[in-house]
PDB file of N, CA and C in Angstrom:
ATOM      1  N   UNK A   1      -7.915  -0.111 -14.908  1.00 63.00           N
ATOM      2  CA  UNK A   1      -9.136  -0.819 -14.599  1.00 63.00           C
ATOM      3  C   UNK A   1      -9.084  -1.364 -13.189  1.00 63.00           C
ATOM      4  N   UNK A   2     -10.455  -1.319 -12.675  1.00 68.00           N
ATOM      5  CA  UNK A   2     -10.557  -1.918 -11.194  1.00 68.00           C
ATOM      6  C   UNK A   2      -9.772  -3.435 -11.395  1.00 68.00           C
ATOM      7  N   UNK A   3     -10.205  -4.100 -12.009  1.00 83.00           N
ATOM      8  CA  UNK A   3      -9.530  -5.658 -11.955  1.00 83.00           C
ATOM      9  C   UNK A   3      -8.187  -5.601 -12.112  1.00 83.00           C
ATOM     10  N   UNK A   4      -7.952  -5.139 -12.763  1.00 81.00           N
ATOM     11  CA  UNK A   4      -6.018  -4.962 -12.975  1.00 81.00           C
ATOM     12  C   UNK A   4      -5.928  -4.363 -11.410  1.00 81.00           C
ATOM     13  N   UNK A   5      -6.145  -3.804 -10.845  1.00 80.00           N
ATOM     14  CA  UNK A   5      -5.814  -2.962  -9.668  1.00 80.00           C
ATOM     15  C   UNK A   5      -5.489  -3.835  -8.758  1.00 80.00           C
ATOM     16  N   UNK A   6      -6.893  -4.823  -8.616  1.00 85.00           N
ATOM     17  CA  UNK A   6      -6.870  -5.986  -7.855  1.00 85.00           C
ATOM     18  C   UNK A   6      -5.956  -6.943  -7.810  1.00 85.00           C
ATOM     19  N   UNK A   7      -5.657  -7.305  -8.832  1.00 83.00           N
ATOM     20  CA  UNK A   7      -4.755  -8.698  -9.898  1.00 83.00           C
ATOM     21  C   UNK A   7      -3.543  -7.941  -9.067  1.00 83.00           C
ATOM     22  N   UNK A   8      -3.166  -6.873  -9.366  1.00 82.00           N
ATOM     23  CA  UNK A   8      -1.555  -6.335  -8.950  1.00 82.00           C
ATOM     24  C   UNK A   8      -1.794  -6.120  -7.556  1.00 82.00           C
ATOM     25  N   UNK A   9      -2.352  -6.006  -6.972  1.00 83.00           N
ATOM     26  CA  UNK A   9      -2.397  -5.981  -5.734  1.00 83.00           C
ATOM     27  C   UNK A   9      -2.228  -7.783  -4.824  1.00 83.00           C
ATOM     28  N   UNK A  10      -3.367  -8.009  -5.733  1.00 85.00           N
ATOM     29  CA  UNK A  10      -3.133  -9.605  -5.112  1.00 85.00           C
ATOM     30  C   UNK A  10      -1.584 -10.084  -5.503  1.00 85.00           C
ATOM     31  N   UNK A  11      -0.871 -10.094  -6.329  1.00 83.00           N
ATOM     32  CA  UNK A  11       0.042 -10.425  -6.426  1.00 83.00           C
ATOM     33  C   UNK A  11       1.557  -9.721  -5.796  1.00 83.00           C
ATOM     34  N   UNK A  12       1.429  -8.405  -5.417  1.00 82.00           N
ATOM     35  CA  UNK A  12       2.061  -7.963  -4.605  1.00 82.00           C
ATOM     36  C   UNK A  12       1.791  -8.738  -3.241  1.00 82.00           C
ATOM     37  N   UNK A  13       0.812  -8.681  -2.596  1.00 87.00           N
ATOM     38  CA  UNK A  13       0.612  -9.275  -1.265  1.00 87.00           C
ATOM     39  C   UNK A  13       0.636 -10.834  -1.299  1.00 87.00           C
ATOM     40  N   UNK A  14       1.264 -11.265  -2.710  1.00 83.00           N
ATOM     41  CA  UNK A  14       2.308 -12.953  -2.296  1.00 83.00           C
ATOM     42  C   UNK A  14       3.375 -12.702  -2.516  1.00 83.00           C
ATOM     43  N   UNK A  15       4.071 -11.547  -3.089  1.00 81.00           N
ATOM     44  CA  UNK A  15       5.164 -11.354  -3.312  1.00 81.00           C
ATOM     45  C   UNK A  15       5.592 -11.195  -1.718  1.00 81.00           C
ATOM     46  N   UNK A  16       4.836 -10.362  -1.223  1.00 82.00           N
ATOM     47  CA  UNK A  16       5.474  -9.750   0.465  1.00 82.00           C
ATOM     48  C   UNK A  16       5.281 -11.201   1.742  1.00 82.00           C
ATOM     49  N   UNK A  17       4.187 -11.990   1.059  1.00 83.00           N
ATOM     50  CA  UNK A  17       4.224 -13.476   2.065  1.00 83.00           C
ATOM     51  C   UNK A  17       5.892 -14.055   1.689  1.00 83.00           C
ATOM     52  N   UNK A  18       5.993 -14.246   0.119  1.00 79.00           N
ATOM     53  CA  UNK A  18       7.240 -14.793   0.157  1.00 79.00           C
ATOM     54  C   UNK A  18       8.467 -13.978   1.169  1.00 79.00           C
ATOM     55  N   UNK A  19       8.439 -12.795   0.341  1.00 77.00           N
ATOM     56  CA  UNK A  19       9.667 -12.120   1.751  1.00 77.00           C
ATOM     57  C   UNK A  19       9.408 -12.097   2.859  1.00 77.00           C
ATOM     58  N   UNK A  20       7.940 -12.312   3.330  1.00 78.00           N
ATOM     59  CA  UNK A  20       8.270 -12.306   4.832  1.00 78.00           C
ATOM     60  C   UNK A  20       8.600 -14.218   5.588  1.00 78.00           C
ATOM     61  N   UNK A  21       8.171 -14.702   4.501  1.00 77.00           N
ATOM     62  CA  UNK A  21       8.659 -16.128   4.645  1.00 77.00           C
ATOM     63  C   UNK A  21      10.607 -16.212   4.818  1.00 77.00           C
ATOM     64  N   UNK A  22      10.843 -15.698   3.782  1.00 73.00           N
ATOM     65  CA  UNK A  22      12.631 -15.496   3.380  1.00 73.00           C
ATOM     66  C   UNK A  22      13.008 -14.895   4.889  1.00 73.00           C
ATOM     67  N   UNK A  23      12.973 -13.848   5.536  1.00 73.00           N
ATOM     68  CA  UNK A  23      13.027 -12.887   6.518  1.00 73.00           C
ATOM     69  C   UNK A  23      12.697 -14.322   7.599  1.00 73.00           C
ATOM     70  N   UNK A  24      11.651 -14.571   7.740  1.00 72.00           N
ATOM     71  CA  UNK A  24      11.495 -15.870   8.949  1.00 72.00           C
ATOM     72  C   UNK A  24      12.606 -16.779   8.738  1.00 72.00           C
ATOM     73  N   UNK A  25      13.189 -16.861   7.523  1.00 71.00           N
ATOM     74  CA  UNK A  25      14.207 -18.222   7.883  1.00 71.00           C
ATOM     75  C   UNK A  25      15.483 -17.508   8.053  1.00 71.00           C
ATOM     76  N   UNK A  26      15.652 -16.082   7.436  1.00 68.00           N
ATOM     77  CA  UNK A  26      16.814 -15.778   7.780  1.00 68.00           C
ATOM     78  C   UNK A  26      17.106 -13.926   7.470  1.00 68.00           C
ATOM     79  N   UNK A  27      16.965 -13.502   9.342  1.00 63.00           N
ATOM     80  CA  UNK A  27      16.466 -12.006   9.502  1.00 63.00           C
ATOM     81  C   UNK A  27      17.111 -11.168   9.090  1.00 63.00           C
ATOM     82  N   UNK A  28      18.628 -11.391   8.539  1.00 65.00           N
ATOM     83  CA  UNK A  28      19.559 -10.383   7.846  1.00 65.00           C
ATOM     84  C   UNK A  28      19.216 -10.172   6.529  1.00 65.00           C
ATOM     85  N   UNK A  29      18.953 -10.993   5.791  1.00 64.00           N
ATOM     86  CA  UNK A  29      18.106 -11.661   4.212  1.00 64.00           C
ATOM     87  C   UNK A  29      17.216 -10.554   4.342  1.00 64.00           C
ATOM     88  N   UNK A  30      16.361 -10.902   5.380  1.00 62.00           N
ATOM     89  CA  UNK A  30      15.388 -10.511   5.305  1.00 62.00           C
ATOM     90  C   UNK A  30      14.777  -8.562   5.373  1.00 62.00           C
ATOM     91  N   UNK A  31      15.826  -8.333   6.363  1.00 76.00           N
ATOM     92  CA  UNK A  31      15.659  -6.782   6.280  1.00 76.00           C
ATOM     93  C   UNK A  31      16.408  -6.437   5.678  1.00 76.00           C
ATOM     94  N   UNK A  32      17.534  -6.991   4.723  1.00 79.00           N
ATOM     95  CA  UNK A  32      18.247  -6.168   3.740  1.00 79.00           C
ATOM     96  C   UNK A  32      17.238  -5.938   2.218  1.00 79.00           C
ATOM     97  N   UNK A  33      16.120  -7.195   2.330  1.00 80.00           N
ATOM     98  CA  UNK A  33      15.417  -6.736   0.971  1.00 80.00           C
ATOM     99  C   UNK A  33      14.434  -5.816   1.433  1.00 80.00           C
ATOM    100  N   UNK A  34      14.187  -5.568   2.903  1.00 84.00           N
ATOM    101  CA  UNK A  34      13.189  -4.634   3.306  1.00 84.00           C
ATOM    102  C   UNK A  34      13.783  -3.318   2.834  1.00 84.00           C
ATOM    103  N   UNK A  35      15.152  -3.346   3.240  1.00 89.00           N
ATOM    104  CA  UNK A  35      16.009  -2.176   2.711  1.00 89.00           C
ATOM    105  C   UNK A  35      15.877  -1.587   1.275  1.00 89.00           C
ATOM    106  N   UNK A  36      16.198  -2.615   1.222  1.00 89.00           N
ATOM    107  CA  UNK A  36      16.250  -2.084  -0.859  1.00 89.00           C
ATOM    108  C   UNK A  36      14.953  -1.696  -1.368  1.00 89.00           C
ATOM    109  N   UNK A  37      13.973  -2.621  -1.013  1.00 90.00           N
ATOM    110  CA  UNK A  37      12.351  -1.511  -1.462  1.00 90.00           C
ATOM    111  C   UNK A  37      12.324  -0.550  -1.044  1.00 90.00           C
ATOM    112  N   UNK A  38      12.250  -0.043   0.160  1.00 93.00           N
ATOM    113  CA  UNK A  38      12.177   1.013   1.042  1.00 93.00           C
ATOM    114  C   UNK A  38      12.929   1.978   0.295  1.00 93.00           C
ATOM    115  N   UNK A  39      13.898   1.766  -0.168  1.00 96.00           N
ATOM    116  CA  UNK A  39      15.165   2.700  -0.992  1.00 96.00           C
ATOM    117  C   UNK A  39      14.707   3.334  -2.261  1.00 96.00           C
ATOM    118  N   UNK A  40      14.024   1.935  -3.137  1.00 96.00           N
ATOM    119  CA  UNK A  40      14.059   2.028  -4.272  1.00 96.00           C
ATOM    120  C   UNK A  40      12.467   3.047  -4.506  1.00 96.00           C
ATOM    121  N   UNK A  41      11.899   2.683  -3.338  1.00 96.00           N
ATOM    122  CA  UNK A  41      10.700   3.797  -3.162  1.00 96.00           C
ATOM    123  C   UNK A  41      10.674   5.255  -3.113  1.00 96.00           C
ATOM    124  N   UNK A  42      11.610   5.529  -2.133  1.00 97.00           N
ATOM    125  CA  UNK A  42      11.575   6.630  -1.770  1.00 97.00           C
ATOM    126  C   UNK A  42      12.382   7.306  -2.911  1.00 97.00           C
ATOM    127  N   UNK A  43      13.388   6.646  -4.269  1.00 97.00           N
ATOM    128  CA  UNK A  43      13.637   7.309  -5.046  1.00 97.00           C
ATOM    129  C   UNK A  43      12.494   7.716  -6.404  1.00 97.00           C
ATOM    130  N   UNK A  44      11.730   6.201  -6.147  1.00 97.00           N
ATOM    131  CA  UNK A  44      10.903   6.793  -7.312  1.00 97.00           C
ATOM    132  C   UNK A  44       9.999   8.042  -6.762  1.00 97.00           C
ATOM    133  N   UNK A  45       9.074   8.395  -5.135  1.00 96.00           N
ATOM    134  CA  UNK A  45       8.710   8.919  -4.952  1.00 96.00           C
ATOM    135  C   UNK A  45       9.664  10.643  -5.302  1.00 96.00           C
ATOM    136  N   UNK A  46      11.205  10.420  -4.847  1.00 97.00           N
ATOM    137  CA  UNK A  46      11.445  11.978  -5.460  1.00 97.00           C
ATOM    138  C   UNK A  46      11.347  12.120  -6.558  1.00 97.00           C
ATOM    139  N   UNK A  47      11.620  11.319  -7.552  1.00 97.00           N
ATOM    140  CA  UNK A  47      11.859  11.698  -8.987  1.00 97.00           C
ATOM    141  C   UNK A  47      10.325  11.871  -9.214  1.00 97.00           C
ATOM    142  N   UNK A  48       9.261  12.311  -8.673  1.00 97.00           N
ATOM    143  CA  UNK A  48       7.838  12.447  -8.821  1.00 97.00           C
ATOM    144  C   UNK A  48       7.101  11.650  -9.397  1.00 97.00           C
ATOM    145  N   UNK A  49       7.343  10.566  -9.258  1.00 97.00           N
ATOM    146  CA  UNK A  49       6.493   9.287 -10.551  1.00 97.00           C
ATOM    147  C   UNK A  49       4.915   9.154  -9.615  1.00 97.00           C
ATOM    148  N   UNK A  50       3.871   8.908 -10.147  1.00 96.00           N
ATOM    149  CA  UNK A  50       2.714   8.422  -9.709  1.00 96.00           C
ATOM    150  C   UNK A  50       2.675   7.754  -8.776  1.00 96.00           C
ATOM    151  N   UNK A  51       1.720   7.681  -8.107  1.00 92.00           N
ATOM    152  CA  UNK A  51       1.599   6.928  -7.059  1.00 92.00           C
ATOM    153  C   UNK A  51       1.243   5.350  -7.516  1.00 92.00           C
ATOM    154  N   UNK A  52       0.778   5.652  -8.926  1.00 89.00           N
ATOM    155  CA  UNK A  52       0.714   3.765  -9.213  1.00 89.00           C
ATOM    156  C   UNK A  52       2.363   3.333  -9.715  1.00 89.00           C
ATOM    157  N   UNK A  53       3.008   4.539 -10.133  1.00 94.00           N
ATOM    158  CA  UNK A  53       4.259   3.610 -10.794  1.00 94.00           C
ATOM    159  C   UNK A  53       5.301   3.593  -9.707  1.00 94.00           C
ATOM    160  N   UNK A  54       5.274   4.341  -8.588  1.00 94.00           N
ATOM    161  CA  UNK A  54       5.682   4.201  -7.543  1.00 94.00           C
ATOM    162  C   UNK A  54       5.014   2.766  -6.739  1.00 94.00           C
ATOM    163  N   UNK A  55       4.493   2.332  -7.052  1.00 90.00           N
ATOM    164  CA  UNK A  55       4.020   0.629  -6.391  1.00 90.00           C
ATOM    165  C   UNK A  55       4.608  -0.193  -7.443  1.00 90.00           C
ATOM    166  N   UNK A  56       4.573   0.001  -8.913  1.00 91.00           N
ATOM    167  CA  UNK A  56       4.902  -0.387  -9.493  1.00 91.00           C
ATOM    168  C   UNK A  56       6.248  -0.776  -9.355  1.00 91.00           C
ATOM    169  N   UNK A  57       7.502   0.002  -9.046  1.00 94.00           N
ATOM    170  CA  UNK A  57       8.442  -0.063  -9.000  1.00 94.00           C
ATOM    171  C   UNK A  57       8.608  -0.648  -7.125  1.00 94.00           C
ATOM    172  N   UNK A  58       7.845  -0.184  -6.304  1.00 92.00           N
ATOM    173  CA  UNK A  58       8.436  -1.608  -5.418  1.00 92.00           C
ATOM    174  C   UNK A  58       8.071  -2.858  -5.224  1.00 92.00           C
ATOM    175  N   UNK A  59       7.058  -3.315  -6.487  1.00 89.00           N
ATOM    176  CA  UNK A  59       6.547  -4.772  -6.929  1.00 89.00           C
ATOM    177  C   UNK A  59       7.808  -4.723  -7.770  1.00 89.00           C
ATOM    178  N   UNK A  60       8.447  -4.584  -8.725  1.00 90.00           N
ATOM    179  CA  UNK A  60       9.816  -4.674  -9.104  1.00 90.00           C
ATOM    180  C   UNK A  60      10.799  -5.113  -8.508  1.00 90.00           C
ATOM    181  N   UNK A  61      10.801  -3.834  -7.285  1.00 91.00           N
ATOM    182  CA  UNK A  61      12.217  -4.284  -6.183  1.00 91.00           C
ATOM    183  C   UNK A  61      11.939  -5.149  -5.529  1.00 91.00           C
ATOM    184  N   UNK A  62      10.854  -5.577  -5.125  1.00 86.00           N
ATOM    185  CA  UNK A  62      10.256  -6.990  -4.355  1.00 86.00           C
ATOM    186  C   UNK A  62      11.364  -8.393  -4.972  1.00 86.00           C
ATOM    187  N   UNK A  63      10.274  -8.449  -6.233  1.00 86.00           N
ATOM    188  CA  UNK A  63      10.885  -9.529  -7.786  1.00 86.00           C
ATOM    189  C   UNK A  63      12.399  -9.305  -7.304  1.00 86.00           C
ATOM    190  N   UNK A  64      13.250  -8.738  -7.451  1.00 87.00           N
ATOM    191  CA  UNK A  64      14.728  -8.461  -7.662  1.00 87.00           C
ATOM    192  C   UNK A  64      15.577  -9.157  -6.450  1.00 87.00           C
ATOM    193  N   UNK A  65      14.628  -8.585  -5.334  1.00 83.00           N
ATOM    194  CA  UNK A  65      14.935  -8.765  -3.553  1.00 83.00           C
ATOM    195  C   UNK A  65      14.582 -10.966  -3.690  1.00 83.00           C
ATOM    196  N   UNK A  66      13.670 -10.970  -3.965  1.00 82.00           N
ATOM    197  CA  UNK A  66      13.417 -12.467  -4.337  1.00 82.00           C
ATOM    198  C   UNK A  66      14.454 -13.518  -5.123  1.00 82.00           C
ATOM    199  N   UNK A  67      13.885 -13.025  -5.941  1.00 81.00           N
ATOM    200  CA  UNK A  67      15.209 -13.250  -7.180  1.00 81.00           C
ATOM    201  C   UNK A  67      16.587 -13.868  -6.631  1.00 81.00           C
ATOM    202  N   UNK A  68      17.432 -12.232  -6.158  1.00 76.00           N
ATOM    203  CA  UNK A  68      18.538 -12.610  -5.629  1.00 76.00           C
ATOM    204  C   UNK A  68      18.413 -13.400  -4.645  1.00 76.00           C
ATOM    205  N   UNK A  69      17.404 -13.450  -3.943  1.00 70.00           N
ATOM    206  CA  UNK A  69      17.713 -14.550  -2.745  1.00 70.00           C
ATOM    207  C   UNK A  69      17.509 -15.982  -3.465  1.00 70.00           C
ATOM    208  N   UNK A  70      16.838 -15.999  -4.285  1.00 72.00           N
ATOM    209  CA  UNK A  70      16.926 -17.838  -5.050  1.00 72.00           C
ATOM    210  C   UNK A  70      15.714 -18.209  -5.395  1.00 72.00           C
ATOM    211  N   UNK A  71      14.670 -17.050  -5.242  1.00 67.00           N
ATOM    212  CA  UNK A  71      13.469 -17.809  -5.738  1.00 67.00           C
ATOM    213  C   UNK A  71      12.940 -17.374  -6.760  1.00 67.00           C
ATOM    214  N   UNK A  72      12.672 -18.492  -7.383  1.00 65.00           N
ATOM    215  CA  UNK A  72      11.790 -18.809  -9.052  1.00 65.00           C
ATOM    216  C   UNK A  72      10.796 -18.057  -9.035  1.00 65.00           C
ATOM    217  N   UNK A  73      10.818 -16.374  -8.981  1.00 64.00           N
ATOM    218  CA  UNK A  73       9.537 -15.739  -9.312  1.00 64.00           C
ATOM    219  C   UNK A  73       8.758 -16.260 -10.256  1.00 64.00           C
ATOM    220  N   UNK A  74       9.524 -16.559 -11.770  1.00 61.00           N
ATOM    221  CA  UNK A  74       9.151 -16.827 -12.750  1.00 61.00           C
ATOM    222  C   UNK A  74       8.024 -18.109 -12.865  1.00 61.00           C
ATOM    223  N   UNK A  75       8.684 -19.238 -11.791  1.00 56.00           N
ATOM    224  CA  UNK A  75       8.240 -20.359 -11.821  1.00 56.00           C
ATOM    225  C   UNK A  75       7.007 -20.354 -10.703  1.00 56.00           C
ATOM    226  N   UNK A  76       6.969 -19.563  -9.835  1.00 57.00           N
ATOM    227  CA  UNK A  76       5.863 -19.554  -9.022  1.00 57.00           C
ATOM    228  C   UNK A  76       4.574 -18.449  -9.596  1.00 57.00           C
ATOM    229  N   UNK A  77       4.813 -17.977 -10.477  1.00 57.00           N
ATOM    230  CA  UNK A  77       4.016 -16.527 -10.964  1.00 57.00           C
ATOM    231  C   UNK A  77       3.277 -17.831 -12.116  1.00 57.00           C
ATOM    232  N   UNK A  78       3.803 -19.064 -13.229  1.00 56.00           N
ATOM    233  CA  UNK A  78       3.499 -19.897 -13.796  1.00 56.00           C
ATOM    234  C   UNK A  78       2.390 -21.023 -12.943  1.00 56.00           C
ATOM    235  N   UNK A  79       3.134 -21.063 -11.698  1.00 55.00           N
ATOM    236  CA  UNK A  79       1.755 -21.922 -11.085  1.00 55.00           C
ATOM    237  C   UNK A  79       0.700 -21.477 -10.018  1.00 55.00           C
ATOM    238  N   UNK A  80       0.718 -20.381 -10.392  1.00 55.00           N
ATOM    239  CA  UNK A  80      -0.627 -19.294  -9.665  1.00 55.00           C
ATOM    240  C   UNK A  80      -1.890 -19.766 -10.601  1.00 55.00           C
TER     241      UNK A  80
END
């Protein structure tokens, strides 16, 4: 559905404010989680997955890249 499209989209593009926030305070942090999406993309793209589950999966590696750095996806996704 168009609205789901939106919803995941909007929420990808705070996921990427947070990392690019993380990356501003600290640039090694920061392009190593650039790394790991970038990675985790280009594998789902060989293994031929869709082009939505291929976003899907680097809204995943985003979460993970976050995560490990210390932030409460959980708790900020609760006060949206």
């Amino acid at each position: 559905r168009h609205s789901d499209a939106v919803r995941a989209a909007q929420q990808r593009a705070s996921l990427e404010a947070l990392a690019r926030a993380l990356e501003a305070r600290d640039g090694y942090t920061g392009r190593h989680g650039e790394e790991t999406v970038e990675i985790a993309v280009r594998v789902a793209a060989q293994l031929g997955l869709e082009e939505a589950e291929v976003e899907e999966v680097r809204t995943v590696a985003l979460l993970q890249v976050l995560e490990a750095d210390g932030v409460d996806v959980a708790a900020q996704r609760a006060a949206a």
